[in-house]
C-alpha cells in the first residue's frame, strides 16, 4: 500500500495533483487486512481522506471478487468510468471490472416491441423510434447513456422490465437481453460496481425465498454506508401500488391483442379492475399524504372498495388462467395477478402482522400501500451470515458523538472492527463556526424573520458564495421570497431548475447564493471560493408526521426505550454532519458554518451535536465572521 499511496508512489506518478495523506494509507492498509482475514470493518473516513482510492486499491490488488456498492447511480457511474480507469493505469495490474445496475435501468427489447405495437403509446412514437435506433448502437442498454428519457418519463416503465413482467429464459429476445449480459459480465468480473438499491433488492429477494440477484463474492465494500439502513427498510416488507395494478391490466390487454384475440373477456375484466382501482383511490379523499393504513382503512367506504378491487382481480385471474396457455406473456400476467391478490390480502386482514408497519402513500396520481418492518436488523444480519465474505462499511458520517452504536445496531452488526479516520483538513484554521444568538425557538412564528436577518448579514460578509440549507420547503420559500426583494448576488432556489444545473450555475457565478432542502445536504461537491459559507436553519429532526418513524417511535416507547435519544437525535446528527460536509472540500478551502438553532446551546442534547462536529473555532459574534472573511479577501 505504501508503494501505491506514498510520496513518489504509483498514484503520485499517475494522478495530477495527488497529495499523499497518512489517513488514506492507514485506511487502505486496514481494508487490505480486512479483505485478507474475511472480517467486518466499519470505518468513518472524514471528508478529504480519499476513501474511494483507499478501498479500490486493496480491492483490486487482493485478487478477490469484490462488490463495491455506492449510494447513487451517478456515483456508481463516476466510480466505474473515472476512478477505476485511473487505478487501472496507476496500478498496472490486470483485472476485470463490471457495472451492474437494477433492471429498471436497462432497455428491454421485448417491452420496447410491445410499446411500439401499442396504439395507446402512439403519441410517444418519436421517442420509441429514437430508442429503437439507439438499441442498434448501444452495447450496455443502460438508458442513462442514451440521454433520450428523463427519469420521470412515462415511457420509462413501458420500455424496461420488472421482476414480475420479465419472461426470463423463455423470452424471444433472451439472447440479446441487456440484463442477462450485464449479469454475465458481473459473474465473470473481479470488481463489480453496484448500488445500494440493487444490493438491498438482493437481500429482499433472499428474505422472500425468491432467490437472489447477485452472484456470490469474496468481499463487499459499502460506500456511503450511512444510507443503508433506510434503503434496507424500503426493500424489506411488502408493497403494492396502483401503478403495478394498472400495468398488469394494460399488459394483459396487449398480450391478448397479440396472442389471443378471441379472449375479449380478459379486456372486459381488466377494465373493471382499473375502474374499481379508481374508485378505491377516490374513496381515500383528495389530499396527498403518507399516513398509517389504520387511519384510512376505517374511512367510510374504503373497506368495501378494497374488497371490490380484490373481487375484480380474482375475476381477472380466472380469465387469465384460461388464457395462460396461449403465450408466456399471458402466463406471466396470470402469475402477476395472483401475486397482487396475495399482497392486497395482506392489507385486508382484520388482524395485521404486528412485526410490520402498514401505511399508505396517497398521491394525486395513485396509491402505494406499504408494509415496512419495525426493524431491519434481523433481516440484514441473516443475509450477511448467508454470504460468508469480508465486509467493509464506510462513509464520512457514521458516528454519533464518536460512537458507531447507532449504525451497527440498525443493521444488527455485532462483531465488527471500528475505526475513525478524521478529515485531514485543518478545520481550526480553515473554518469558523458562528452560532448566532436567536431569542426564540424554531417553533416560534418570529423565528424565520431572524433567519432572514442573519442570512442577509452573512451573505453580505461572504459576498454571496453561500449555501442556505433548510429543513422545510416552508422555511426555504419564506427566506427565498425575502432575499429576492433585495439581493446583490445571484439567487438559486431549489425547484427552479434541476439540481445539477443549479450547481453548475452556482459554480460559474462564483458569488451566488443557493437555497436548498434535503437533496442539497448530501453528495454536493463545490470546491474553492464559490462556496465559502453554509448556513443551516435548524436541527434537522425528521418530520414526526412520517408514519414509519412515528410507528418506530411508538413501539420503542412501549418497550420502555427513549426514542428521542435512540432514533431522532442520531438521525439528525448524521444529517447535520452531511450538511456541514459541504463546506470544506479541499486543503485550500476556507469557510464559515452558521448553525442557527438556539437549541444547540440551550438544550442538553445540543452537546451530542456539537461533539459530533470537527473541532472548529466557535463564536457568537457576527464581527468575527466579518473579520474571518476580511482576513481572506
Ligand atoms: S429477458 Fe426479460 S428483460 Fe430481457 S428482453 Fe426479455 S423480457 Fe426484457
Tab-separated table of N, CA and C in Angstrom, residues 471-566:
chain	number	residue	atom	x	y	z
A	471	UNK	N	-34.606	22.840	6.502
A	471	UNK	CA	-35.221	21.559	6.863
A	471	UNK	C	-36.660	21.481	6.358
A	472	UNK	N	-37.171	22.572	5.758
A	472	UNK	CA	-38.542	22.510	5.217
A	472	UNK	C	-38.659	23.452	4.025
A	473	UNK	N	-39.604	23.113	3.127
A	473	UNK	CA	-39.861	23.974	1.970
A	473	UNK	C	-40.455	25.302	2.421
A	474	UNK	N	-41.218	25.260	3.516
A	474	UNK	CA	-41.852	26.496	4.001
A	474	UNK	C	-40.761	27.516	4.353
A	475	UNK	N	-39.768	27.064	5.125
A	475	UNK	CA	-38.687	27.973	5.514
A	475	UNK	C	-37.919	28.429	4.272
A	476	UNK	N	-37.628	27.495	3.379
A	476	UNK	CA	-36.877	27.830	2.158
A	476	UNK	C	-37.608	28.929	1.370
A	477	UNK	N	-38.914	28.732	1.148
A	477	UNK	CA	-39.657	29.687	0.318
A	477	UNK	C	-39.781	31.049	0.987
A	478	UNK	N	-39.984	31.044	2.319
A	478	UNK	CA	-40.117	32.331	3.018
A	478	UNK	C	-38.811	33.120	2.907
A	479	UNK	N	-37.681	32.454	3.156
A	479	UNK	CA	-36.397	33.158	3.091
A	479	UNK	C	-36.091	33.558	1.642
A	480	UNK	N	-36.398	32.670	0.698
A	480	UNK	CA	-36.140	32.993	-0.719
A	480	UNK	C	-36.927	34.244	-1.112
A	481	UNK	N	-38.200	34.321	-0.722
A	481	UNK	CA	-39.020	35.498	-1.079
A	481	UNK	C	-38.411	36.773	-0.503
A	482	UNK	N	-37.945	36.677	0.748
A	482	UNK	CA	-37.375	37.870	1.388
A	482	UNK	C	-36.075	38.292	0.695
A	483	UNK	N	-35.256	37.314	0.302
A	483	UNK	CA	-33.975	37.662	-0.325
A	483	UNK	C	-34.159	38.191	-1.745
A	484	UNK	N	-35.202	37.683	-2.419
A	484	UNK	CA	-35.431	38.120	-3.806
A	484	UNK	C	-35.700	39.622	-3.859
A	485	UNK	N	-36.310	40.149	-2.793
A	485	UNK	CA	-36.678	41.571	-2.789
A	485	UNK	C	-35.454	42.471	-2.922
A	486	UNK	N	-34.371	42.122	-2.249
A	486	UNK	CA	-33.139	42.912	-2.410
A	486	UNK	C	-31.936	41.999	-2.206
A	487	UNK	N	-31.316	41.659	-3.323
A	487	UNK	CA	-30.098	40.855	-3.217
A	487	UNK	C	-29.109	41.316	-4.274
A	488	UNK	N	-27.873	41.527	-3.850
A	488	UNK	CA	-26.859	41.956	-4.812
A	488	UNK	C	-26.200	40.755	-5.482
A	489	UNK	N	-26.626	39.562	-5.106
A	489	UNK	CA	-25.954	38.360	-5.602
A	489	UNK	C	-26.970	37.449	-6.304
A	490	UNK	N	-26.503	36.671	-7.296
A	490	UNK	CA	-27.432	35.769	-7.988
A	490	UNK	C	-28.021	34.764	-6.994
A	491	UNK	N	-29.331	34.578	-7.068
A	491	UNK	CA	-30.009	33.635	-6.160
A	491	UNK	C	-30.415	32.387	-6.914
A	492	UNK	N	-30.135	31.226	-6.351
A	492	UNK	CA	-30.551	29.969	-6.959
A	492	UNK	C	-31.451	29.245	-5.965
A	493	UNK	N	-32.660	28.930	-6.381
A	493	UNK	CA	-33.599	28.329	-5.437
A	493	UNK	C	-33.961	26.918	-5.908
A	494	UNK	N	-33.854	25.956	-5.003
A	494	UNK	CA	-34.200	24.572	-5.340
A	494	UNK	C	-35.598	24.523	-5.960
A	495	UNK	N	-35.729	23.742	-7.034
A	495	UNK	CA	-37.034	23.615	-7.673
A	495	UNK	C	-37.146	24.483	-8.908
A	496	UNK	N	-36.278	25.534	-9.016
A	496	UNK	CA	-36.395	26.404	-10.188
A	496	UNK	C	-35.682	25.792	-11.406
A	497	UNK	N	-34.809	24.818	-11.180
A	497	UNK	CA	-34.132	24.095	-12.273
A	497	UNK	C	-33.644	22.774	-11.673
A	498	UNK	N	-33.033	21.911	-12.502
A	498	UNK	CA	-32.570	20.635	-11.953
A	498	UNK	C	-31.396	20.897	-10.997
A	499	UNK	N	-31.163	19.913	-10.117
A	499	UNK	CA	-30.101	20.065	-9.124
A	499	UNK	C	-28.754	20.304	-9.816
A	500	UNK	N	-28.459	19.520	-10.862
A	500	UNK	CA	-27.134	19.653	-11.473
A	500	UNK	C	-26.995	20.996	-12.186
A	501	UNK	N	-28.070	21.502	-12.825
A	501	UNK	CA	-27.890	22.795	-13.495
A	501	UNK	C	-27.798	23.926	-12.474
A	502	UNK	N	-28.500	23.822	-11.335
A	502	UNK	CA	-28.351	24.849	-10.288
A	502	UNK	C	-26.916	24.873	-9.775
A	503	UNK	N	-26.338	23.681	-9.591
A	503	UNK	CA	-24.964	23.624	-9.076
A	503	UNK	C	-23.965	24.163	-10.094
A	504	UNK	N	-24.185	23.836	-11.378
A	504	UNK	CA	-23.292	24.363	-12.425
A	504	UNK	C	-23.333	25.879	-12.425
A	505	UNK	N	-24.559	26.418	-12.346
A	505	UNK	CA	-24.724	27.871	-12.353
A	505	UNK	C	-24.048	28.493	-11.126
A	506	UNK	N	-24.228	27.826	-9.984
A	506	UNK	CA	-23.639	28.321	-8.735
A	506	UNK	C	-22.115	28.406	-8.874
A	507	UNK	N	-21.520	27.360	-9.412
A	507	UNK	CA	-20.053	27.351	-9.590
A	507	UNK	C	-19.629	28.442	-10.562
A	508	UNK	N	-20.381	28.556	-11.678
A	508	UNK	CA	-19.997	29.527	-12.717
A	508	UNK	C	-20.037	30.959	-12.209
A	509	UNK	N	-21.081	31.309	-11.460
A	509	UNK	CA	-21.193	32.689	-10.969
A	509	UNK	C	-20.050	33.037	-10.023
A	510	UNK	N	-19.723	32.144	-9.136
A	510	UNK	CA	-18.648	32.405	-8.176
A	510	UNK	C	-19.052	33.316	-7.026
A	511	UNK	N	-20.246	33.948	-7.083
A	511	UNK	CA	-20.695	34.788	-5.962
A	511	UNK	C	-22.195	34.593	-5.712
A	512	UNK	N	-22.653	33.367	-5.963
A	512	UNK	CA	-24.103	33.118	-5.892
A	512	UNK	C	-24.526	32.629	-4.505
A	513	UNK	N	-25.839	32.648	-4.308
A	513	UNK	CA	-26.428	32.123	-3.070
A	513	UNK	C	-27.413	31.038	-3.487
A	514	UNK	N	-27.270	29.856	-2.892
A	514	UNK	CA	-28.164	28.758	-3.250
A	514	UNK	C	-29.006	28.363	-2.047
A	515	UNK	N	-30.313	28.238	-2.247
A	515	UNK	CA	-31.210	27.821	-1.164
A	515	UNK	C	-31.732	26.421	-1.478
A	516	UNK	N	-31.493	25.485	-0.568
A	516	UNK	CA	-31.924	24.111	-0.855
A	516	UNK	C	-32.432	23.395	0.385
A	517	UNK	N	-33.188	22.323	0.159
A	517	UNK	CA	-33.585	21.461	1.279
A	517	UNK	C	-32.826	20.140	1.138
A	518	UNK	N	-33.443	19.076	1.618
A	518	UNK	CA	-32.778	17.764	1.744
A	518	UNK	C	-31.749	17.383	0.701
A	519	UNK	N	-32.108	17.484	-0.600
A	519	UNK	CA	-31.228	16.896	-1.604
A	519	UNK	C	-29.907	17.664	-1.720
A	520	UNK	N	-29.815	18.876	-1.161
A	520	UNK	CA	-28.550	19.609	-1.232
A	520	UNK	C	-27.669	19.382	0.001
A	521	UNK	N	-28.177	18.636	0.982
A	521	UNK	CA	-27.373	18.373	2.181
A	521	UNK	C	-26.317	17.305	1.907
A	522	UNK	N	-26.546	16.482	0.863
A	522	UNK	CA	-25.657	15.330	0.611
A	522	UNK	C	-25.153	15.314	-0.813
A	523	UNK	N	-23.960	14.723	-1.003
A	523	UNK	CA	-23.476	14.420	-2.351
A	523	UNK	C	-23.239	15.650	-3.211
A	524	UNK	N	-23.016	16.818	-2.605
A	524	UNK	CA	-22.764	18.031	-3.383
A	524	UNK	C	-21.318	18.449	-3.137
A	525	UNK	N	-20.566	18.607	-4.219
A	525	UNK	CA	-19.147	18.917	-4.077
A	525	UNK	C	-18.832	20.213	-4.817
A	526	UNK	N	-18.747	21.332	-4.067
A	526	UNK	CA	-18.341	22.605	-4.689
A	526	UNK	C	-17.035	23.018	-4.016
A	527	UNK	N	-15.946	22.891	-4.757
A	527	UNK	CA	-14.637	23.261	-4.188
A	527	UNK	C	-14.316	24.717	-4.474
A	528	UNK	N	-13.421	25.279	-3.675
A	528	UNK	CA	-12.944	26.629	-3.936
A	528	UNK	C	-13.818	27.698	-3.320
A	529	UNK	N	-13.530	28.942	-3.712
A	529	UNK	CA	-14.149	30.085	-3.041
A	529	UNK	C	-15.620	30.273	-3.386
A	530	UNK	N	-16.096	29.643	-4.458
A	530	UNK	CA	-17.509	29.812	-4.844
A	530	UNK	C	-18.435	29.422	-3.697
A	531	UNK	N	-17.994	28.485	-2.839
A	531	UNK	CA	-18.795	28.124	-1.663
A	531	UNK	C	-17.942	28.379	-0.415
A	532	UNK	N	-18.224	29.480	0.275
A	532	UNK	CA	-17.423	29.847	1.441
A	532	UNK	C	-18.247	29.954	2.707
A	533	UNK	N	-19.536	29.670	2.607
A	533	UNK	CA	-20.370	29.773	3.800
A	533	UNK	C	-21.552	28.813	3.681
A	534	UNK	N	-21.831	28.077	4.755
A	534	UNK	CA	-23.008	27.197	4.783
A	534	UNK	C	-23.833	27.571	6.005
A	535	UNK	N	-25.095	27.902	5.772
A	535	UNK	CA	-25.994	28.225	6.887
A	535	UNK	C	-27.036	27.109	7.002
A	536	UNK	N	-27.260	26.651	8.245
A	536	UNK	CA	-28.267	25.603	8.484
A	536	UNK	C	-29.354	26.193	9.372
A	537	UNK	N	-30.607	26.151	8.898
A	537	UNK	CA	-31.663	26.920	9.583
A	537	UNK	C	-32.031	26.343	10.939
A	538	UNK	N	-32.047	24.999	11.053
A	538	UNK	CA	-32.312	24.422	12.382
A	538	UNK	C	-31.891	22.955	12.435
A	539	UNK	N	-31.940	22.379	13.609
A	539	UNK	CA	-31.531	20.978	13.760
A	539	UNK	C	-32.437	20.124	12.863
A	540	UNK	N	-31.840	19.282	12.008
A	540	UNK	CA	-32.659	18.556	11.023
A	540	UNK	C	-33.362	17.325	11.589
A	541	UNK	N	-34.241	17.533	12.574
A	541	UNK	CA	-35.034	16.405	13.067
A	541	UNK	C	-36.011	15.986	11.968
A	542	UNK	N	-36.155	14.670	11.779
A	542	UNK	CA	-37.099	14.193	10.754
A	542	UNK	C	-38.523	14.534	11.167
A	543	UNK	N	-39.386	14.673	10.171
A	543	UNK	CA	-40.770	15.048	10.447
A	543	UNK	C	-41.476	13.949	11.245
A	544	UNK	N	-42.053	14.276	12.405
A	544	UNK	CA	-42.745	13.238	13.178
A	544	UNK	C	-44.009	12.758	12.466
A	545	UNK	N	-44.408	13.459	11.388
A	545	UNK	CA	-45.602	13.043	10.633
A	545	UNK	C	-45.328	11.823	9.765
A	546	UNK	N	-44.057	11.403	9.643
A	546	UNK	CA	-43.751	10.247	8.811
A	546	UNK	C	-44.279	8.988	9.502
A	547	UNK	N	-45.155	8.223	8.815
A	547	UNK	CA	-45.803	7.103	9.505
A	547	UNK	C	-44.841	6.016	9.992
A	548	UNK	N	-43.750	5.787	9.247
A	548	UNK	CA	-42.809	4.734	9.661
A	548	UNK	C	-42.049	5.200	10.904
A	549	UNK	N	-41.568	6.437	10.854
A	549	UNK	CA	-40.841	6.982	12.003
A	549	UNK	C	-41.753	7.000	13.232
A	550	UNK	N	-42.978	7.471	13.042
A	550	UNK	CA	-43.895	7.569	14.173
A	550	UNK	C	-44.154	6.186	14.788
A	551	UNK	N	-44.352	5.185	13.924
A	551	UNK	CA	-44.629	3.835	14.433
A	551	UNK	C	-43.415	3.295	15.187
A	552	UNK	N	-42.204	3.565	14.671
A	552	UNK	CA	-40.990	3.089	15.359
A	552	UNK	C	-40.843	3.783	16.713
A	553	UNK	N	-41.161	5.073	16.735
A	553	UNK	CA	-41.089	5.824	17.997
A	553	UNK	C	-42.072	5.226	19.009
A	554	UNK	N	-43.312	4.966	18.562
A	554	UNK	CA	-44.346	4.435	19.470
A	554	UNK	C	-43.925	3.085	20.054
A	555	UNK	N	-43.385	2.221	19.169
A	555	UNK	CA	-43.013	0.876	19.637
A	555	UNK	C	-41.868	0.948	20.646
A	556	UNK	N	-40.879	1.779	20.356
A	556	UNK	CA	-39.749	1.886	21.275
A	556	UNK	C	-40.213	2.435	22.626
A	557	UNK	N	-41.125	3.393	22.577
A	557	UNK	CA	-41.636	3.967	23.832
A	557	UNK	C	-42.382	2.888	24.628
A	558	UNK	N	-43.207	2.086	23.914
A	558	UNK	CA	-43.938	1.000	24.599
A	558	UNK	C	-42.981	0.008	25.251
A	559	UNK	N	-41.811	-0.175	24.603
A	559	UNK	CA	-40.827	-1.123	25.169
A	559	UNK	C	-39.991	-0.478	26.271
A	560	UNK	N	-40.290	0.751	26.623
A	560	UNK	CA	-39.567	1.419	27.706
A	560	UNK	C	-38.324	2.151	27.249
A	561	UNK	N	-38.100	2.239	25.926
A	561	UNK	CA	-36.912	2.933	25.420
A	561	UNK	C	-37.152	4.434	25.307
A	562	UNK	N	-36.105	5.153	24.907
A	562	UNK	CA	-36.216	6.599	24.729
A	562	UNK	C	-36.010	6.919	23.248
A	563	UNK	N	-37.114	7.017	22.491
A	563	UNK	CA	-36.972	7.204	21.037
A	563	UNK	C	-36.251	8.488	20.662
A	564	UNK	N	-36.351	9.518	21.501
A	564	UNK	CA	-35.704	10.779	21.144
A	564	UNK	C	-34.182	10.593	21.076
A	565	UNK	N	-33.627	9.956	22.130
A	565	UNK	CA	-32.168	9.793	22.115
A	565	UNK	C	-31.723	8.614	21.257
A	566	UNK	N	-32.607	7.616	21.057
A	566	UNK	CA	-32.164	6.433	20.301
A	566	UNK	C	-32.448	6.540	18.809
